[in-house]
Amino acid sequence: MASVACIGECMVELRQAQGGQSAGPSSGQGGGLYSRGFGGDTLNTAVYLARLEVKVDYFTALGDDALSDEMIAAWTAEGVGTRRVARLPGKLPGLYMIQLDTKGERQFFHWRDSAAARQLMNLPETDDLLNSLMSYDIVYLSAITLSIYDTAGRERLLAAIKRARLLGTRFVFDTNFRARGWPDREVAREVFSAAFAAADIVLTSTEDLLAFYPGESHEQLMARIPSPELVFRLAEPVSLLRFPGGPYEVRAEPMTKPVVDTTAAGDSFAAAYIAARLAGSDPVEAAQAGHRLASLVICYSGAIIPGYAMPPKKRHRPATTRQATK
């Protein structure tokens, strides 16, 4: 069975409860009730991969606290492998809070500076974890993953991925960009360039790349990425694909339900795309699968939709495609 190593960070999630209001004089203006969960971009992708029947292990570091125990139990219940999770005595996971506007768009607030996951590249077991990457078919991580490590940690991770690629492992890089996670955009731009040069597949978007190169056209932005396989998601539900035999444009089917929460739209797209590619689908079919799952996920609140809401395999009709003009 094909296998995927997802690398990153899962945090405690606080989300505004729908219609919830805080009571009492201490709540202040703008207060409200919050529900607690767990989330993180690459963890979300790992869960959806497991639900799509892909063997997946999650690489991260957690504390030895009760919340970390709950995370491990939840991942195991979803079918995500936890044998690559380091447990650090006395440490805690990070925390983030989500606020949604009336259109379902989200704003994130993070407390993660001392989170256990930030130490993953500096542990006694780090070499063993990194050497194990060569046993996987795909290594998947995001720019958020790279932002939590220091310069030496990023270089150590990318060097291990390059070694794994020599033995046939493919590297999938998702440009999920959060400016607050980086000291400045120039550092982020340099790290992105290094990841682009090493990646077999890049999943990116106008939102991410225009943060670095404002005003550039789609063609100019795509030309900056040398990877042989590129998925470039536009602001509208359309992807431009570049691969041997391309380019192509893939359009998602029109939405029939209202958008509730766009959290994990990109994470679920990535999972469906990777699962389809591992199953032998070409990039066009994989992007169709990505759009189908993402279009479903955004109709539910939260990053991980209920298990019963997952679509049966091959239930949906293919999205509209056409070869892009140059």
Short mmCIF file of C-alpha atoms in Angstrom, two decimals:
data_model
loop_
_atom_site.label_atom_id
_atom_site.label_comp_id
_atom_site.label_asym_id
_atom_site.label_seq_id
_atom_site.Cartn_x
_atom_site.Cartn_y
_atom_site.Cartn_z
CA MET A 1 0.00 0.00 0.00
CA ALA A 2 1.26 3.46 -0.91
CA SER A 3 2.18 5.56 2.10
CA VAL A 4 2.47 9.26 2.94
CA ALA A 5 4.49 11.07 5.60
CA CYS A 6 2.78 14.32 6.65
CA ILE A 7 5.00 16.68 8.64
CA GLY A 8 3.75 19.61 10.68
CA GLU A 9 1.97 20.77 13.78
CA CYS A 10 -1.42 20.16 15.33
CA MET A 11 -2.69 22.72 17.83
CA VAL A 12 -5.54 23.15 20.25
CA GLU A 13 -8.29 24.97 18.37
CA LEU A 14 -10.76 27.44 19.88
CA ARG A 15 -13.64 28.26 17.56
CA GLN A 16 -16.51 30.68 18.00
CA ALA A 17 -19.65 28.70 18.76
CA GLN A 18 -22.47 29.58 16.39
CA GLY A 19 -24.88 31.90 18.14
CA GLY A 20 -23.01 31.58 21.43
CA GLN A 21 -22.73 34.62 23.68
CA SER A 22 -20.75 35.05 26.85
CA ALA A 23 -22.70 35.97 29.93
CA GLY A 24 -21.66 38.21 32.78
CA PRO A 25 -20.03 41.62 33.06
CA SER A 26 -16.52 40.25 32.51
CA SER A 27 -17.22 39.08 28.96
CA GLY A 28 -16.77 42.52 27.40
CA GLN A 29 -17.84 43.59 23.95
CA GLY A 30 -17.31 41.12 21.16
CA GLY A 31 -17.14 38.16 23.55
CA GLY A 32 -18.68 34.77 22.84
CA LEU A 33 -18.63 31.10 23.59
CA TYR A 34 -15.88 28.99 22.03
CA SER A 35 -15.74 25.28 21.34
CA ARG A 36 -12.46 23.38 21.70
CA GLY A 37 -11.02 21.07 19.13
CA PHE A 38 -7.73 20.25 17.43
CA GLY A 39 -6.40 21.33 14.06
CA GLY A 40 -3.46 22.11 11.83
CA ASP A 41 -3.09 22.27 8.07
CA THR A 42 -1.00 19.15 7.49
CA LEU A 43 -2.89 17.24 10.20
CA ASN A 44 -6.14 18.05 8.40
CA THR A 45 -4.63 16.69 5.20
CA ALA A 46 -3.47 13.56 7.02
CA VAL A 47 -6.99 12.89 8.35
CA TYR A 48 -8.55 13.27 4.92
CA LEU A 49 -5.87 11.03 3.41
CA ALA A 50 -6.70 8.34 5.97
CA ARG A 51 -10.40 8.70 5.19
CA LEU A 52 -9.52 8.24 1.51
CA GLU A 53 -7.84 4.94 2.48
CA VAL A 54 -4.26 6.12 2.12
CA LYS A 55 -1.75 4.86 4.67
CA VAL A 56 -0.44 7.99 6.39
CA ASP A 57 1.85 8.75 9.35
CA TYR A 58 1.99 12.12 11.05
CA PHE A 59 5.40 13.53 12.01
CA THR A 60 5.31 16.04 14.86
CA ALA A 61 6.19 16.60 18.51
CA LEU A 62 3.71 16.84 21.38
CA GLY A 63 3.92 17.23 25.13
CA ASP A 64 3.15 14.67 27.82
CA ASP A 65 -0.05 16.46 28.87
CA ALA A 66 -3.69 15.37 28.72
CA LEU A 67 -4.43 17.47 25.62
CA SER A 68 -1.59 15.77 23.73
CA ASP A 69 -2.99 12.41 24.83
CA GLU A 70 -6.37 13.41 23.42
CA MET A 71 -4.76 14.37 20.11
CA ILE A 72 -3.03 11.00 19.81
CA ALA A 73 -6.29 9.18 20.57
CA ALA A 74 -8.21 11.25 18.01
CA TRP A 75 -5.64 10.67 15.27
CA THR A 76 -5.56 6.96 15.97
CA ALA A 77 -9.36 6.82 15.76
CA GLU A 78 -9.16 8.47 12.32
CA GLY A 79 -6.58 5.95 11.10
CA VAL A 80 -3.62 8.35 11.12
CA GLY A 81 -0.39 6.66 12.18
CA THR A 82 1.25 8.12 15.30
CA ARG A 83 4.47 6.08 15.51
CA ARG A 84 6.47 9.12 14.30
CA VAL A 85 5.15 11.45 17.01
CA ALA A 86 7.79 12.53 19.55
CA ARG A 87 6.55 13.15 23.11
CA LEU A 88 8.41 15.81 25.09
CA PRO A 89 8.15 15.89 28.89
CA GLY A 90 6.92 19.18 30.27
CA LYS A 91 5.95 20.65 26.89
CA LEU A 92 2.52 21.57 25.54
CA PRO A 93 0.94 21.86 22.09
CA GLY A 94 0.30 25.27 20.59
CA LEU A 95 -3.10 26.96 20.55
CA TYR A 96 -5.01 29.00 17.98
CA MET A 97 -8.36 30.74 17.84
CA ILE A 98 -10.60 31.14 14.79
CA GLN A 99 -13.03 33.95 14.16
CA LEU A 100 -15.37 33.77 11.16
CA ASP A 101 -17.09 36.58 9.32
CA THR A 102 -20.59 36.40 7.86
CA LYS A 103 -19.25 34.88 4.62
CA GLY A 104 -17.43 32.04 6.36
CA GLU A 105 -13.97 33.55 5.88
CA ARG A 106 -11.68 33.01 8.83
CA GLN A 107 -9.09 34.92 10.81
CA PHE A 108 -6.53 33.08 12.94
CA PHE A 109 -4.82 34.06 16.19
CA HIS A 110 -1.92 31.86 17.35
CA TRP A 111 -0.11 31.11 20.62
CA ARG A 112 2.64 28.70 19.59
CA ASP A 113 6.10 30.12 20.34
CA SER A 114 6.92 27.45 22.94
CA ALA A 115 4.95 24.58 21.39
CA ALA A 116 6.53 21.13 21.39
CA ALA A 117 6.30 20.82 17.59
CA ARG A 118 8.86 23.58 17.10
CA GLN A 119 11.57 21.30 18.55
CA LEU A 120 11.05 18.38 16.17
CA MET A 121 14.24 19.10 14.19
CA ASN A 122 16.37 19.33 17.35
CA LEU A 123 15.69 16.10 19.25
CA PRO A 124 17.83 13.02 19.97
CA GLU A 125 15.45 11.01 17.76
CA THR A 126 15.39 13.52 14.89
CA ASP A 127 17.91 11.63 12.74
CA ASP A 128 15.88 8.43 12.98
CA LEU A 129 12.69 10.27 12.09
CA LEU A 130 14.27 11.95 9.08
CA ASN A 131 15.95 8.77 7.86
CA SER A 132 12.56 7.06 7.89
CA LEU A 133 11.27 9.45 5.21
CA MET A 134 12.89 7.32 2.52
CA SER A 135 10.46 4.49 3.36
CA TYR A 136 7.43 6.54 2.20
CA ASP A 137 6.07 7.05 -1.29
CA ILE A 138 5.31 10.73 -0.63
CA VAL A 139 6.48 13.31 1.89
CA TYR A 140 3.98 16.13 2.30
CA LEU A 141 4.48 19.37 4.18
CA SER A 142 3.47 23.00 3.95
CA ALA A 143 5.06 26.40 4.29
CA ILE A 144 3.49 26.55 7.74
CA THR A 145 5.50 23.45 8.63
CA LEU A 146 8.72 25.12 7.53
CA SER A 147 7.86 28.33 9.40
CA ILE A 148 7.90 26.65 12.81
CA TYR A 149 11.55 25.53 12.52
CA ASP A 150 14.66 27.66 12.65
CA THR A 151 17.03 27.98 9.70
CA ALA A 152 19.12 24.97 10.70
CA GLY A 153 16.01 22.87 11.22
CA ARG A 154 14.62 23.73 7.81
CA GLU A 155 17.92 22.90 6.14
CA ARG A 156 18.10 19.60 8.02
CA LEU A 157 14.59 18.65 6.92
CA LEU A 158 15.05 19.60 3.26
CA ALA A 159 18.37 17.74 3.12
CA ALA A 160 16.64 14.60 4.42
CA ILE A 161 13.90 14.96 1.83
CA LYS A 162 16.48 15.27 -0.94
CA ARG A 163 18.12 12.05 0.25
CA ALA A 164 14.76 10.29 0.27
CA ARG A 165 14.04 11.47 -3.27
CA LEU A 166 17.16 9.70 -4.48
CA LEU A 167 15.41 6.44 -3.52
CA GLY A 168 12.15 7.32 -5.24
CA THR A 169 10.20 9.23 -2.59
CA ARG A 170 8.24 12.16 -4.03
CA PHE A 171 8.07 15.50 -2.24
CA VAL A 172 4.80 17.45 -2.30
CA PHE A 173 5.05 21.05 -1.09
CA ASP A 174 1.98 23.13 -0.26
CA THR A 175 2.60 26.88 -0.12
CA ASN A 176 0.03 27.53 2.62
CA PHE A 177 1.36 30.92 3.74
CA ARG A 178 0.72 32.73 7.02
CA ALA A 179 2.76 35.93 7.23
CA ARG A 180 2.76 35.99 11.04
CA GLY A 181 4.74 32.77 11.14
CA TRP A 182 7.77 34.32 9.42
CA PRO A 183 10.26 36.97 10.61
CA ASP A 184 9.87 38.75 7.27
CA ARG A 185 8.77 38.02 3.72
CA GLU A 186 12.32 37.90 2.36
CA VAL A 187 13.15 34.93 4.61
CA ALA A 188 9.92 33.24 3.55
CA ARG A 189 10.67 33.90 -0.12
CA GLU A 190 14.09 32.24 0.19
CA VAL A 191 12.63 29.20 1.95
CA PHE A 192 9.91 28.91 -0.68
CA SER A 193 12.54 28.95 -3.43
CA ALA A 194 14.49 26.15 -1.75
CA ALA A 195 11.33 24.06 -1.35
CA PHE A 196 10.27 24.71 -4.96
CA ALA A 197 13.66 23.50 -6.19
CA ALA A 198 13.35 20.25 -4.24
CA ALA A 199 9.66 19.49 -4.85
CA ASP A 200 8.21 17.01 -7.31
CA ILE A 201 4.72 18.48 -6.91
CA VAL A 202 3.81 22.00 -5.76
CA LEU A 203 0.31 22.93 -4.63
CA THR A 204 -0.05 26.70 -4.57
CA SER A 205 -2.53 29.54 -5.01
CA THR A 206 -2.84 33.13 -6.12
CA GLU A 207 -3.45 34.09 -2.48
CA ASP A 208 -0.09 32.66 -1.41
CA LEU A 209 2.09 33.82 -4.30
CA LEU A 210 0.67 37.33 -4.68
CA ALA A 211 1.74 37.95 -1.10
CA PHE A 212 5.32 37.79 -2.42
CA TYR A 213 4.92 39.02 -5.97
CA PRO A 214 2.02 41.50 -6.07
CA GLY A 215 0.72 42.47 -9.47
CA GLU A 216 2.22 39.55 -11.39
CA SER A 217 0.12 37.56 -13.84
CA HIS A 218 -0.77 33.91 -13.41
CA GLU A 219 1.80 32.99 -16.04
CA GLN A 220 4.54 34.97 -14.29
CA LEU A 221 3.75 33.43 -10.92
CA MET A 222 3.73 29.89 -12.30
CA ALA A 223 7.02 30.49 -14.12
CA ARG A 224 8.71 31.08 -10.74
CA ILE A 225 8.14 27.45 -9.74
CA PRO A 226 10.43 24.92 -11.48
CA SER A 227 8.77 21.73 -10.20
CA PRO A 228 7.63 19.32 -12.95
CA GLU A 229 4.06 19.15 -11.58
CA LEU A 230 2.26 22.29 -10.46
CA VAL A 231 -1.28 22.94 -9.26
CA PHE A 232 -2.11 26.64 -9.16
CA ARG A 233 -5.44 27.41 -7.50
CA LEU A 234 -7.11 30.68 -8.43
CA ALA A 235 -9.35 32.89 -6.30
CA GLU A 236 -12.32 31.37 -8.09
CA PRO A 237 -12.76 27.57 -7.87
CA VAL A 238 -10.41 26.90 -10.77
CA SER A 239 -6.99 25.26 -10.94
CA LEU A 240 -4.33 25.76 -13.58
CA LEU A 241 -2.16 22.67 -14.01
CA ARG A 242 1.32 22.35 -15.44
CA PHE A 243 2.80 18.91 -16.04
CA PRO A 244 4.23 16.95 -18.97
CA GLY A 245 1.33 16.91 -21.41
CA GLY A 246 -0.27 20.08 -19.99
CA PRO A 247 -1.10 22.82 -19.34
CA TYR A 248 -4.72 22.30 -18.33
CA GLU A 249 -7.47 24.19 -16.57
CA VAL A 250 -9.81 22.40 -14.17
CA ARG A 251 -13.03 24.03 -12.99
CA ALA A 252 -14.99 22.88 -9.97
CA GLU A 253 -18.66 22.10 -10.37
CA PRO A 254 -21.01 24.91 -9.30
CA MET A 255 -21.84 24.92 -5.60
CA THR A 256 -25.34 23.72 -4.74
CA LYS A 257 -25.09 24.38 -0.99
CA PRO A 258 -24.07 27.54 0.90
CA VAL A 259 -20.48 28.03 2.02
CA VAL A 260 -20.31 27.73 5.80
CA ASP A 261 -16.59 27.71 6.61
CA THR A 262 -13.61 27.79 4.23
CA THR A 263 -11.23 26.31 6.83
CA ALA A 264 -9.35 23.31 5.38
CA ALA A 265 -10.49 23.88 1.80
CA GLY A 266 -6.87 23.74 0.64
CA ASP A 267 -5.96 20.96 3.09
CA SER A 268 -8.74 18.69 1.82
CA PHE A 269 -7.91 19.55 -1.79
CA ALA A 270 -4.34 18.44 -1.13
CA ALA A 271 -5.48 15.14 0.39
CA ALA A 272 -7.78 14.27 -2.48
CA TYR A 273 -5.15 15.27 -5.04
CA ILE A 274 -2.43 13.16 -3.41
CA ALA A 275 -4.74 10.18 -2.93
CA ALA A 276 -5.79 10.30 -6.57
CA ARG A 277 -2.20 10.54 -7.82
CA LEU A 278 -1.18 7.58 -5.66
CA ALA A 279 -4.11 5.61 -7.10
CA GLY A 280 -2.82 6.20 -10.63
CA SER A 281 -4.97 9.16 -11.70
CA ASP A 282 -3.42 11.82 -13.89
CA PRO A 283 -3.10 15.40 -12.58
CA VAL A 284 -6.36 16.51 -14.23
CA GLU A 285 -8.35 13.73 -12.57
CA ALA A 286 -6.56 14.42 -9.29
CA ALA A 287 -7.46 18.12 -9.42
CA GLN A 288 -11.08 17.20 -10.13
CA ALA A 289 -11.04 15.03 -7.01
CA GLY A 290 -9.46 17.87 -5.04
CA HIS A 291 -12.15 20.34 -6.06
CA ARG A 292 -14.94 17.86 -5.27
CA LEU A 293 -13.75 17.22 -1.74
CA ALA A 294 -12.92 20.87 -1.01
CA SER A 295 -16.37 21.93 -2.27
CA LEU A 296 -17.93 19.52 0.20
CA VAL A 297 -15.72 20.44 3.16
CA ILE A 298 -16.55 24.15 3.00
CA CYS A 299 -20.24 23.35 3.47
CA TYR A 300 -19.53 22.28 7.07
CA SER A 301 -18.19 24.10 10.09
CA GLY A 302 -14.66 23.23 11.14
CA ALA A 303 -11.61 21.78 9.44
CA ILE A 304 -12.67 18.13 9.71
CA ILE A 305 -16.18 17.33 8.53
CA PRO A 306 -18.18 14.48 10.09
CA GLY A 307 -17.20 11.06 8.84
CA TYR A 308 -20.70 10.38 7.53
CA ALA A 309 -20.42 13.43 5.27
CA MET A 310 -17.49 12.02 3.31
CA PRO A 311 -18.58 11.17 -0.24
CA PRO A 312 -18.58 7.57 -1.45
CA LYS A 313 -15.82 6.83 -3.91
CA LYS A 314 -16.54 7.83 -7.52
CA ARG A 315 -19.97 9.18 -6.67
CA HIS A 316 -19.50 12.59 -8.22
CA ARG A 317 -19.35 13.47 -11.88
CA PRO A 318 -16.04 14.85 -13.20
CA ALA A 319 -15.52 18.59 -13.11
CA THR A 320 -15.33 20.56 -16.33
CA THR A 321 -11.87 20.63 -17.89
CA ARG A 322 -10.28 22.16 -20.92
CA GLN A 323 -6.75 22.52 -22.14
CA ALA A 324 -5.43 25.95 -21.26
CA THR A 325 -4.29 28.29 -23.97
CA LYS A 326 -0.80 29.66 -23.82
#
